[in-house]
PDB file of C-alpha atoms and ligand atoms in Angstrom:
ATOM      1  CA  MET A  21      96.220  37.490 127.936  1.00 94.00           C
ATOM      2  CA  LYS A  22      96.866  34.358 126.685  1.00 97.00           C
ATOM      3  CA  ARG A  23      94.299  32.674 124.286  1.00 97.00           C
ATOM      4  CA  PHE A  24      94.106  29.418 122.546  1.00 97.00           C
ATOM      5  CA  ALA A  25      93.658  28.772 118.936  1.00 97.00           C
ATOM      6  CA  PRO A  26      93.032  25.040 117.736  1.00 97.00           C
ATOM      7  CA  ALA A  27      93.316  23.112 114.824  1.00 98.00           C
ATOM      8  CA  LYS A  28      90.151  21.532 113.042  1.00 98.00           C
ATOM      9  CA  ILE A  29      89.669  18.301 111.184  1.00 98.00           C
ATOM     10  CA  ASN A  30      86.821  17.658 108.783  1.00 98.00           C
ATOM     11  CA  LEU A  31      85.071  14.799 109.452  1.00 98.00           C
ATOM     12  CA  SER A  32      82.971  15.002 106.374  1.00 98.00           C
ATOM     13  CA  LEU A  33      83.357  17.872 103.455  1.00 98.00           C
ATOM     14  CA  GLU A  34      81.074  17.262 100.852  1.00 98.00           C
ATOM     15  CA  VAL A  35      81.112  19.765  97.831  1.00 98.00           C
ATOM     16  CA  LEU A  36      77.624  20.386  96.612  1.00 98.00           C
ATOM     17  CA  GLY A  37      78.447  22.782  93.449  1.00 96.00           C
ATOM     18  CA  LYS A  38      80.396  25.863  92.133  1.00 96.00           C
ATOM     19  CA  ARG A  39      78.965  29.214  92.662  1.00 96.00           C
ATOM     20  CA  PRO A  40      78.640  32.273  90.745  1.00 96.00           C
ATOM     21  CA  ASP A  41      81.017  34.108  93.177  1.00 95.00           C
ATOM     22  CA  GLY A  42      83.583  31.378  92.498  1.00 94.00           C
ATOM     23  CA  PHE A  43      83.628  29.635  95.694  1.00 97.00           C
ATOM     24  CA  HIS A  44      81.871  26.364  96.275  1.00 98.00           C
ATOM     25  CA  ASP A  45      79.003  25.485  98.399  1.00 98.00           C
ATOM     26  CA  LEU A  46      79.966  22.863 100.931  1.00 98.00           C
ATOM     27  CA  GLN A  47      78.472  20.637 103.562  1.00 98.00           C
ATOM     28  CA  SER A  48      81.193  19.650 106.170  1.00 98.00           C
ATOM     29  CA  LEU A  49      81.295  18.420 109.656  1.00 98.00           C
ATOM     30  CA  PHE A  50      83.982  20.591 111.247  1.00 98.00           C
ATOM     31  CA  CYS A  51      85.754  19.559 114.529  1.00 97.00           C
ATOM     32  CA  PRO A  52      88.213  20.840 117.025  1.00 97.00           C
ATOM     33  CA  ILE A  53      90.864  19.132 118.266  1.00 97.00           C
ATOM     34  CA  SER A  54      93.963  19.588 120.898  1.00 97.00           C
ATOM     35  CA  LEU A  55      96.606  20.819 118.805  1.00 98.00           C
ATOM     36  CA  VAL A  56      96.575  24.763 119.870  1.00 97.00           C
ATOM     37  CA  ASP A  57      98.639  27.718 118.589  1.00 98.00           C
ATOM     38  CA  GLU A  58      99.110  29.720 121.517  1.00 98.00           C
ATOM     39  CA  LEU A  59      98.272  33.879 121.325  1.00 98.00           C
ATOM     40  CA  HIS A  60      99.436  36.313 123.790  1.00 97.00           C
ATOM     41  CA  PHE A  61      97.923  40.042 123.689  1.00 95.00           C
ATOM     42  CA  GLU A  62      99.693  42.793 125.594  1.00 93.00           C
ATOM     43  CA  ARG A  63      98.596  46.406 125.670  1.00 88.00           C
ATOM     44  CA  ALA A  64     101.275  48.672 124.032  1.00 87.00           C
ATOM     45  CA  ASP A  65     101.980  51.922 122.494  1.00 83.00           C
ATOM     46  CA  ARG A  66     100.972  51.004 118.962  1.00 84.00           C
ATOM     47  CA  PHE A  67      99.936  47.850 117.117  1.00 85.00           C
ATOM     48  CA  GLY A  68     102.573  44.942 116.934  1.00 90.00           C
ATOM     49  CA  PHE A  69     102.416  41.588 115.527  1.00 94.00           C
ATOM     50  CA  SER A  70     105.286  38.712 115.901  1.00 96.00           C
ATOM     51  CA  CYS A  71     105.492  34.950 115.588  1.00 96.00           C
ATOM     52  CA  SER A  72     107.748  32.475 116.485  1.00 97.00           C
ATOM     53  CA  ASP A  73     107.738  30.748 112.765  1.00 95.00           C
ATOM     54  CA  PRO A  74     109.863  32.799 110.739  1.00 94.00           C
ATOM     55  CA  SER A  75     108.348  31.467 107.637  1.00 91.00           C
ATOM     56  CA  ILE A  76     105.194  32.958 108.390  1.00 92.00           C
ATOM     57  CA  PRO A  77     105.082  36.950 107.385  1.00 92.00           C
ATOM     58  CA  THR A  78     103.693  39.389 109.921  1.00 91.00           C
ATOM     59  CA  ASP A  79     102.954  42.000 107.441  1.00 91.00           C
ATOM     60  CA  GLU A  80      99.418  43.378 107.013  1.00 89.00           C
ATOM     61  CA  THR A  81      98.795  40.256 104.671  1.00 92.00           C
ATOM     62  CA  ASN A  82      98.638  38.086 108.168  1.00 94.00           C
ATOM     63  CA  LEU A  83      95.136  37.061 108.797  1.00 95.00           C
ATOM     64  CA  VAL A  84      95.997  38.023 112.782  1.00 95.00           C
ATOM     65  CA  ALA A  85      96.649  41.513 111.120  1.00 93.00           C
ATOM     66  CA  LYS A  86      93.666  41.929 109.163  1.00 93.00           C
ATOM     67  CA  ALA A  87      91.674  40.612 111.996  1.00 94.00           C
ATOM     68  CA  ALA A  88      93.194  43.723 114.192  1.00 91.00           C
ATOM     69  CA  ASN A  89      92.243  45.837 111.169  1.00 89.00           C
ATOM     70  CA  SER A  90      89.128  44.939 111.171  1.00 89.00           C
ATOM     71  CA  PHE A  91      88.084  46.692 114.541  1.00 81.00           C
ATOM     72  CA  GLY A  92      89.644  50.338 113.722  1.00 71.00           C
ATOM     73  CA  ASN A  93      91.495  52.742 115.998  1.00 65.00           C
ATOM     74  CA  SER A  94      88.380  54.221 117.657  1.00 60.00           C
ATOM     75  CA  VAL A  95      87.177  51.155 119.164  1.00 61.00           C
ATOM     76  CA  LEU A  96      90.158  49.288 120.069  1.00 69.00           C
ATOM     77  CA  PRO A  97      93.600  50.311 122.398  1.00 68.00           C
ATOM     78  CA  ASN A  98      96.908  49.329 120.969  1.00 84.00           C
ATOM     79  CA  VAL A  99      97.777  45.638 121.392  1.00 90.00           C
ATOM     80  CA  ARG A 100     101.089  43.786 120.824  1.00 93.00           C
ATOM     81  CA  VAL A 101      99.923  40.387 119.508  1.00 95.00           C
ATOM     82  CA  HIS A 102     102.357  37.276 119.762  1.00 97.00           C
ATOM     83  CA  LEU A 103     101.795  33.724 117.881  1.00 97.00           C
ATOM     84  CA  GLU A 104     103.391  30.920 118.961  1.00 98.00           C
ATOM     85  CA  LYS A 105     102.827  28.442 116.016  1.00 97.00           C
ATOM     86  CA  ARG A 106     102.493  24.972 116.301  1.00 98.00           C
ATOM     87  CA  ILE A 107      99.942  23.951 114.091  1.00 98.00           C
ATOM     88  CA  PRO A 108     101.390  23.534 110.708  1.00 96.00           C
ATOM     89  CA  HIS A 109     100.439  25.737 107.540  1.00 92.00           C
ATOM     90  CA  SER A 110      98.830  24.887 104.192  1.00 91.00           C
ATOM     91  CA  ALA A 111      97.874  21.497 105.701  1.00 97.00           C
ATOM     92  CA  GLY A 112      93.855  21.703 105.978  1.00 98.00           C
ATOM     93  CA  LEU A 113      94.041  22.188 109.607  1.00 98.00           C
ATOM     94  CA  GLY A 114      92.896  25.594 109.680  1.00 98.00           C
ATOM     95  CA  GLY A 115      95.603  26.906 111.537  1.00 97.00           C
ATOM     96  CA  GLY A 116      95.688  30.757 109.883  1.00 97.00           C
ATOM     97  CA  SER A 117      91.530  30.752 110.176  1.00 98.00           C
ATOM     98  CA  SER A 118      91.419  29.764 113.801  1.00 98.00           C
ATOM     99  CA  ASP A 119      94.230  32.716 114.702  1.00 98.00           C
ATOM    100  CA  ALA A 120      92.167  34.905 112.981  1.00 97.00           C
ATOM    101  CA  ALA A 121      89.023  34.266 115.010  1.00 98.00           C
ATOM    102  CA  THR A 122      90.710  33.791 118.441  1.00 97.00           C
ATOM    103  CA  THR A 123      92.295  37.455 117.382  1.00 96.00           C
ATOM    104  CA  LEU A 124      88.428  38.571 116.539  1.00 96.00           C
ATOM    105  CA  LEU A 125      87.236  36.982 120.159  1.00 96.00           C
ATOM    106  CA  ALA A 126      90.183  38.087 122.265  1.00 95.00           C
ATOM    107  CA  LEU A 127      90.430  41.963 120.608  1.00 93.00           C
ATOM    108  CA  ASN A 128      86.511  42.123 120.920  1.00 93.00           C
ATOM    109  CA  GLU A 129      87.275  41.641 125.024  1.00 92.00           C
ATOM    110  CA  LEU A 130      89.762  44.614 124.639  1.00 88.00           C
ATOM    111  CA  ALA A 131      87.349  47.167 122.749  1.00 87.00           C
ATOM    112  CA  LEU A 132      85.932  50.181 123.827  1.00 83.00           C
ATOM    113  CA  GLU A 133      82.479  49.082 121.853  1.00 85.00           C
ATOM    114  CA  PRO A 134      82.424  45.322 121.528  1.00 90.00           C
ATOM    115  CA  LYS A 135      80.883  44.075 118.668  1.00 92.00           C
ATOM    116  CA  SER A 136      77.835  41.786 119.010  1.00 95.00           C
ATOM    117  CA  PHE A 137      78.718  37.770 118.300  1.00 96.00           C
ATOM    118  CA  ALA A 138      76.554  38.646 115.051  1.00 96.00           C
ATOM    119  CA  GLU A 139      79.002  41.214 113.741  1.00 95.00           C
ATOM    120  CA  LEU A 140      81.862  39.223 115.022  1.00 96.00           C
ATOM    121  CA  CYS A 141      80.634  36.531 112.461  1.00 97.00           C
ATOM    122  CA  GLU A 142      80.032  38.602 109.862  1.00 96.00           C
ATOM    123  CA  THR A 143      83.541  39.891 110.129  1.00 95.00           C
ATOM    124  CA  ALA A 144      84.987  36.681 110.096  1.00 97.00           C
ATOM    125  CA  ALA A 145      83.460  35.363 107.005  1.00 97.00           C
ATOM    126  CA  LEU A 146      85.098  38.217 105.404  1.00 96.00           C
ATOM    127  CA  LEU A 147      88.509  37.245 106.728  1.00 97.00           C
ATOM    128  CA  GLY A 148      88.034  33.680 105.592  1.00 97.00           C
ATOM    129  CA  SER A 149      85.089  30.880 104.607  1.00 97.00           C
ATOM    130  CA  ASP A 150      86.544  29.267 107.754  1.00 97.00           C
ATOM    131  CA  VAL A 151      86.905  31.764 110.257  1.00 98.00           C
ATOM    132  CA  PRO A 152      83.400  31.793 111.406  1.00 98.00           C
ATOM    133  CA  PHE A 153      83.582  28.130 112.488  1.00 98.00           C
ATOM    134  CA  PHE A 154      86.430  29.084 114.912  1.00 98.00           C
ATOM    135  CA  LEU A 155      84.445  31.752 116.569  1.00 97.00           C
ATOM    136  CA  HIS A 156      81.781  28.779 117.772  1.00 96.00           C
ATOM    137  CA  ARG A 157      84.427  27.052 119.979  1.00 94.00           C
ATOM    138  CA  SER A 158      82.445  23.578 119.139  1.00 94.00           C
ATOM    139  CA  ALA A 159      81.713  20.976 116.486  1.00 95.00           C
ATOM    140  CA  ALA A 160      79.665  21.906 113.758  1.00 96.00           C
ATOM    141  CA  TRP A 161      78.181  21.486 110.460  1.00 97.00           C
ATOM    142  CA  CYS A 162      79.496  24.331 108.127  1.00 98.00           C
ATOM    143  CA  GLU A 163      77.529  24.854 105.114  1.00 98.00           C
ATOM    144  CA  GLY A 164      77.239  27.515 102.125  1.00 98.00           C
ATOM    145  CA  ARG A 165      81.097  28.903 101.513  1.00 97.00           C
ATOM    146  CA  GLY A 166      81.638  27.430 105.341  1.00 97.00           C
ATOM    147  CA  GLU A 167      80.376  30.728 106.850  1.00 96.00           C
ATOM    148  CA  ARG A 168      76.854  28.907 107.597  1.00 97.00           C
ATOM    149  CA  VAL A 169      77.682  27.251 111.066  1.00 98.00           C
ATOM    150  CA  THR A 170      75.356  24.705 113.080  1.00 97.00           C
ATOM    151  CA  PRO A 171      77.482  23.906 116.329  1.00 95.00           C
ATOM    152  CA  VAL A 172      76.823  20.197 117.328  1.00 94.00           C
ATOM    153  CA  LYS A 173      77.743  18.273 119.805  1.00 91.00           C
ATOM    154  CA  LEU A 174      79.748  15.162 119.288  1.00 89.00           C
ATOM    155  CA  GLU A 175      79.950  11.880 121.201  1.00 79.00           C
ATOM    156  CA  SER A 176      83.054  11.510 123.597  1.00 78.00           C
ATOM    157  CA  PRO A 177      86.373  12.421 122.423  1.00 90.00           C
ATOM    158  CA  PHE A 178      88.287  10.211 119.976  1.00 94.00           C
ATOM    159  CA  ALA A 179      91.988   9.314 119.761  1.00 97.00           C
ATOM    160  CA  VAL A 180      93.492  11.220 116.475  1.00 98.00           C
ATOM    161  CA  LEU A 181      96.905  10.444 114.797  1.00 98.00           C
ATOM    162  CA  LEU A 182      97.537  13.363 112.286  1.00 98.00           C
ATOM    163  CA  PHE A 183     100.235  12.901 109.360  1.00 98.00           C
ATOM    164  CA  LYS A 184     101.823  15.437 107.230  1.00 98.00           C
ATOM    165  CA  PRO A 185     104.256  15.134 104.700  1.00 98.00           C
ATOM    166  CA  PRO A 186     106.673  17.897 104.061  1.00 97.00           C
ATOM    167  CA  PHE A 187     104.828  19.343 101.433  1.00 97.00           C
ATOM    168  CA  GLY A 188     101.440  21.370 101.411  1.00 97.00           C
ATOM    169  CA  VAL A 189      98.116  21.832  99.421  1.00 97.00           C
ATOM    170  CA  PRO A 190      97.323  25.201  98.558  1.00 96.00           C
ATOM    171  CA  THR A 191      93.581  25.125  99.068  1.00 96.00           C
ATOM    172  CA  PRO A 192      92.131  27.040  95.510  1.00 96.00           C
ATOM    173  CA  TRP A 193      94.242  24.551  93.863  1.00 97.00           C
ATOM    174  CA  ALA A 194      92.236  21.639  95.175  1.00 98.00           C
ATOM    175  CA  TYR A 195      89.117  23.374  94.706  1.00 98.00           C
ATOM    176  CA  LYS A 196      90.254  24.428  91.143  1.00 97.00           C
ATOM    177  CA  ASN A 197      90.819  20.798  90.405  1.00 98.00           C
ATOM    178  CA  LEU A 198      87.900  19.158  91.506  1.00 97.00           C
ATOM    179  CA  ALA A 199      86.028  19.351  88.274  1.00 95.00           C
ATOM    180  CA  GLY A 200      87.591  16.659  86.079  1.00 94.00           C
ATOM    181  CA  SER A 201      89.505  15.191  88.593  1.00 98.00           C
ATOM    182  CA  ARG A 202      89.248  10.960  88.893  1.00 97.00           C
ATOM    183  CA  GLU A 203      89.846   8.528  91.304  1.00 98.00           C
ATOM    184  CA  LEU A 204      92.909   6.448  91.766  1.00 98.00           C
ATOM    185  CA  PRO A 205      92.074   2.667  91.209  1.00 98.00           C
ATOM    186  CA  GLY A 206      92.796   0.441  94.481  1.00 97.00           C
ATOM    187  CA  ILE A 207      91.731   3.641  96.484  1.00 98.00           C
ATOM    188  CA  SER A 208      88.521   3.811  98.768  1.00 98.00           C
ATOM    189  CA  TYR A 209      86.666   7.204  98.589  1.00 98.00           C
ATOM    190  CA  SER A 210      83.323   5.894  99.604  1.00 98.00           C
ATOM    191  CA  PRO A 211      82.278   6.968 102.949  1.00 98.00           C
ATOM    192  CA  GLN A 212      83.236   5.144 106.114  1.00 98.00           C
ATOM    193  CA  GLN A 213      80.785   4.625 108.748  1.00 95.00           C
ATOM    194  CA  THR A 214      82.423   5.431 111.991  1.00 94.00           C
ATOM    195  CA  VAL A 215      81.311   6.237 115.809  1.00 88.00           C
ATOM    196  CA  ALA A 216      82.184   9.700 114.539  1.00 90.00           C
ATOM    197  CA  GLY A 217      79.844   9.662 111.548  1.00 92.00           C
ATOM    198  CA  ALA A 218      80.191   8.958 107.482  1.00 96.00           C
ATOM    199  CA  LEU A 219      83.827  10.080 106.871  1.00 98.00           C
ATOM    200  CA  VAL A 220      83.838  11.485 103.587  1.00 98.00           C
ATOM    201  CA  ASN A 221      85.817  14.532 101.891  1.00 98.00           C
ATOM    202  CA  HIS A 222      85.493  15.086  98.233  1.00 98.00           C
ATOM    203  CA  LEU A 223      88.525  17.039  97.657  1.00 98.00           C
ATOM    204  CA  GLU A 224      90.582  13.438  98.067  1.00 98.00           C
ATOM    205  CA  ARG A 225      89.901  12.770  94.207  1.00 98.00           C
ATOM    206  CA  PRO A 226      91.790  15.880  92.812  1.00 98.00           C
ATOM    207  CA  VAL A 227      94.483  16.140  95.575  1.00 98.00           C
ATOM    208  CA  PHE A 228      94.984  12.294  95.264  1.00 98.00           C
ATOM    209  CA  GLU A 229      95.592  12.367  91.493  1.00 98.00           C
ATOM    210  CA  LYS A 230      98.499  14.731  92.057  1.00 98.00           C
ATOM    211  CA  TYR A 231     100.089  13.757  95.423  1.00 98.00           C
ATOM    212  CA  VAL A 232      99.978   9.964  95.238  1.00 98.00           C
ATOM    213  CA  LEU A 233     101.459   9.590  98.714  1.00 98.00           C
ATOM    214  CA  LEU A 234      98.426  10.718 100.489  1.00 98.00           C
ATOM    215  CA  ALA A 235      96.566   8.209  98.616  1.00 98.00           C
ATOM    216  CA  LEU A 236      99.184   5.308  99.729  1.00 98.00           C
ATOM    217  CA  VAL A 237      99.005   6.888 103.430  1.00 98.00           C
ATOM    218  CA  LYS A 238      95.417   6.227 103.261  1.00 98.00           C
ATOM    219  CA  LYS A 239      95.344   2.933 102.199  1.00 98.00           C
ATOM    220  CA  TRP A 240      98.099   2.177 104.847  1.00 98.00           C
ATOM    221  CA  LEU A 241      96.002   3.605 107.511  1.00 98.00           C
ATOM    222  CA  LEU A 242      92.826   1.741 106.628  1.00 98.00           C
ATOM    223  CA  GLY A 243      94.799  -1.554 106.655  1.00 98.00           C
ATOM    224  CA  GLN A 244      95.933  -1.086 110.182  1.00 98.00           C
ATOM    225  CA  PRO A 245      93.814  -2.686 113.214  1.00 98.00           C
ATOM    226  CA  GLU A 246      93.968   0.401 115.169  1.00 98.00           C
ATOM    227  CA  THR A 247      92.147   2.407 112.517  1.00 98.00           C
ATOM    228  CA  LEU A 248      88.354   3.511 113.392  1.00 97.00           C
ATOM    229  CA  GLY A 249      88.590   5.564 110.090  1.00 98.00           C
ATOM    230  CA  ALA A 250      91.114   7.544 107.808  1.00 98.00           C
ATOM    231  CA  LEU A 251      90.603  10.608 105.657  1.00 98.00           C
ATOM    232  CA  MET A 252      92.490  13.820 104.166  1.00 98.00           C
ATOM    233  CA  SER A 253      91.574  16.807 106.448  1.00 98.00           C
ATOM    234  CA  GLY A 254      90.365  19.974 104.368  1.00 98.00           C
ATOM    235  CA  SER A 255      92.049  20.414 101.106  1.00 98.00           C
ATOM    236  CA  GLY A 256      95.282  18.578 102.610  1.00 96.00           C
ATOM    237  CA  SER A 257      97.927  17.870 103.278  1.00 98.00           C
ATOM    238  CA  THR A 258      97.314  16.499 106.468  1.00 98.00           C
ATOM    239  CA  MET A 259      95.715  12.976 106.805  1.00 98.00           C
ATOM    240  CA  PHE A 260      94.267  11.865 110.083  1.00 98.00           C
ATOM    241  CA  ALA A 261      93.174   8.664 111.574  1.00 98.00           C
ATOM    242  CA  LEU A 262      90.501   7.951 114.524  1.00 98.00           C
ATOM    243  CA  ALA A 263      91.505   5.486 117.107  1.00 97.00           C
ATOM    244  CA  ARG A 264      89.918   4.322 120.015  1.00 95.00           C
ATOM    245  CA  THR A 265      92.795   5.268 122.664  1.00 96.00           C
ATOM    246  CA  GLN A 266      95.753   7.393 122.561  1.00 97.00           C
ATOM    247  CA  SER A 267      97.963   4.230 123.338  1.00 98.00           C
ATOM    248  CA  ASP A 268      96.399   2.942 119.842  1.00 98.00           C
ATOM    249  CA  ALA A 269      97.079   6.375 118.146  1.00 98.00           C
ATOM    250  CA  GLU A 270     100.645   6.117 119.281  1.00 98.00           C
ATOM    251  CA  ALA A 271     100.956   2.959 118.164  1.00 98.00           C
ATOM    252  CA  LEU A 272     100.138   4.146 114.825  1.00 98.00           C
ATOM    253  CA  ARG A 273     102.442   7.127 114.870  1.00 98.00           C
ATOM    254  CA  GLU A 274     105.312   5.032 115.442  1.00 98.00           C
ATOM    255  CA  ARG A 275     104.529   2.485 112.539  1.00 98.00           C
ATOM    256  CA  ILE A 276     103.464   5.556 109.988  1.00 98.00           C
ATOM    257  CA  LEU A 277     106.923   7.140 110.436  1.00 98.00           C
ATOM    258  CA  GLU A 278     108.696   3.601 110.133  1.00 98.00           C
ATOM    259  CA  GLU A 279     106.618   2.990 107.084  1.00 98.00           C
ATOM    260  CA  PHE A 280     106.746   6.333 105.503  1.00 98.00           C
ATOM    261  CA  GLY A 281     109.728   8.020 106.875  1.00 98.00           C
ATOM    262  CA  ALA A 282     110.412  10.122 109.939  1.00 97.00           C
ATOM    263  CA  ASP A 283     110.692  13.327 107.868  1.00 97.00           C
ATOM    264  CA  ASN A 284     107.368  13.421 108.296  1.00 98.00           C
ATOM    265  CA  TRP A 285     105.232  15.347 110.469  1.00 98.00           C
ATOM    266  CA  THR A 286     102.901  13.665 112.780  1.00 98.00           C
ATOM    267  CA  TRP A 287     100.673  14.268 116.108  1.00 98.00           C
ATOM    268  CA  VAL A 288      98.460  12.525 118.562  1.00 98.00           C
ATOM    269  CA  GLY A 289      95.616  13.881 120.497  1.00 98.00           C
ATOM    270  CA  SER A 290      91.861  14.128 120.526  1.00 96.00           C
ATOM    271  CA  THR A 291      89.070  15.610 119.497  1.00 96.00           C
ATOM    272  CA  MET A 292      87.174  18.571 121.733  1.00 91.00           C
ATOM    273  CA  SER A 293      83.701  18.728 122.842  1.00 73.00           C
ATOM    274  CA  SER A 294      82.192  21.835 122.907  1.00 63.00           C
ATOM    275  CA  ASP A 295      82.582  21.955 126.743  1.00 56.00           C
ATOM    276  CA  GLY A 296      86.265  20.826 126.553  1.00 52.00           C
ATOM    277  CA  TRP A 297      88.200  24.256 126.084  1.00 55.00           C
TER     278      TRP A 297
HETATM  279  O1  LIG B   8      87.854  31.454 102.151  1.00 69.39           O
HETATM  280  P1  LIG B   8      89.343  31.237 101.651  1.00 69.39           P
HETATM  281  O2  LIG B   8      89.993  32.285 101.986  1.00 69.39           O
HETATM  282  O3  LIG B   8      89.590  30.195 103.133  1.00 69.39           O
HETATM  283  O4  LIG B   8      89.112  30.202 100.718  1.00 69.39           O
HETATM  284  C1  LIG B   8      90.356  29.910 100.045  1.00 69.39           C
HETATM  285  C2  LIG B   8      90.076  29.709  98.594  1.00 69.39           C
HETATM  286  O5  LIG B   8      89.633  28.238  98.501  1.00 69.39           O
HETATM  287  C3  LIG B   8      89.184  30.198  97.574  1.00 69.39           C
HETATM  288  O6  LIG B   8      90.067  31.339  97.227  1.00 69.39           O
HETATM  289  C4  LIG B   8      88.431  29.512  96.725  1.00 69.39           C
HETATM  290  O7  LIG B   8      89.401  29.356  95.656  1.00 69.39           O
HETATM  291  C5  LIG B   8      88.203  28.169  97.619  1.00 69.39           C
HETATM  292  N1  LIG B   8      87.179  28.154  98.360  1.00 69.39           N
HETATM  293  C6  LIG B   8      86.058  27.347  97.657  1.00 69.39           C
HETATM  294  N2  LIG B   8      84.904  27.451  98.001  1.00 69.39           N
HETATM  295  C7  LIG B   8      84.722  27.472  99.593  1.00 69.39           C
HETATM  296  C8  LIG B   8      85.864  27.673 100.234  1.00 69.39           C
HETATM  297  C9  LIG B   8      86.715  27.613  99.449  1.00 69.39           C
HETATM  298  O8  LIG B   8      86.083  27.517  96.504  1.00 69.39           O
HETATM  299  N3  LIG B   8      83.898  27.175 100.042  1.00 69.39           N
END
């Protein structure tokens, strides 16, 4: 059984305040994109997990293993899970959370006593703030820690360019440094009115202060004729640009690699609507 786990970009991410539990209240528009990890599920003698990317731990700390553990032996026949990893990690693209959600959905299909969707959402929220979003297979407004999900239908798909430098940004670091962070002069942080809504990300402030390259990438993208809007996704380090067509996004990709160097990771694809899976 093969299932796809899509990445996401945040078309907006507003941090409303810090909560007593240490997390932050958010209001964020999450949008799935056509960049996917591939997961294979196969019945086996005992649970097993492997991954195409050797830098990813495959022990019980992996969210896929944690998702599988949340079922318990009595409800789940043993399965072997193999993950073909294409979504970069520490990138703000939700790859690990999406793998976990896809594992929950797939194992629920195999379970002897399947959980209800509401139960799956509860389990997902325990695995991570972004995991419930990925159960919904749709663009969505996410509130609370991120676990309160309201699916929305977006306009027709947009072409997307992703750009990620070789370094990643740890999500806890970005949230921890939000308070007291300052805007860099000459960089635009204000909402950009686009066909996909008002693009804004409050986490750009702390992240750009430390990783100035990302601010320069945003400024450069915003100066290109093909760019409809440009923003950091989640807590970074991926920057994205929306474009009218795939060929516009491809032209941007070619020039951004010339400008910032071919050792950076790039990808061109599109946003996905709820009926595009
Ligand atoms: O929920 P998740 O494990 O993905 O969150 C990773 C970290 O990001 C948390 O430990 C917390 O530091 C930060 N976070 C936050 N507020 C959120 C989501 C995440 O402070 N709404």
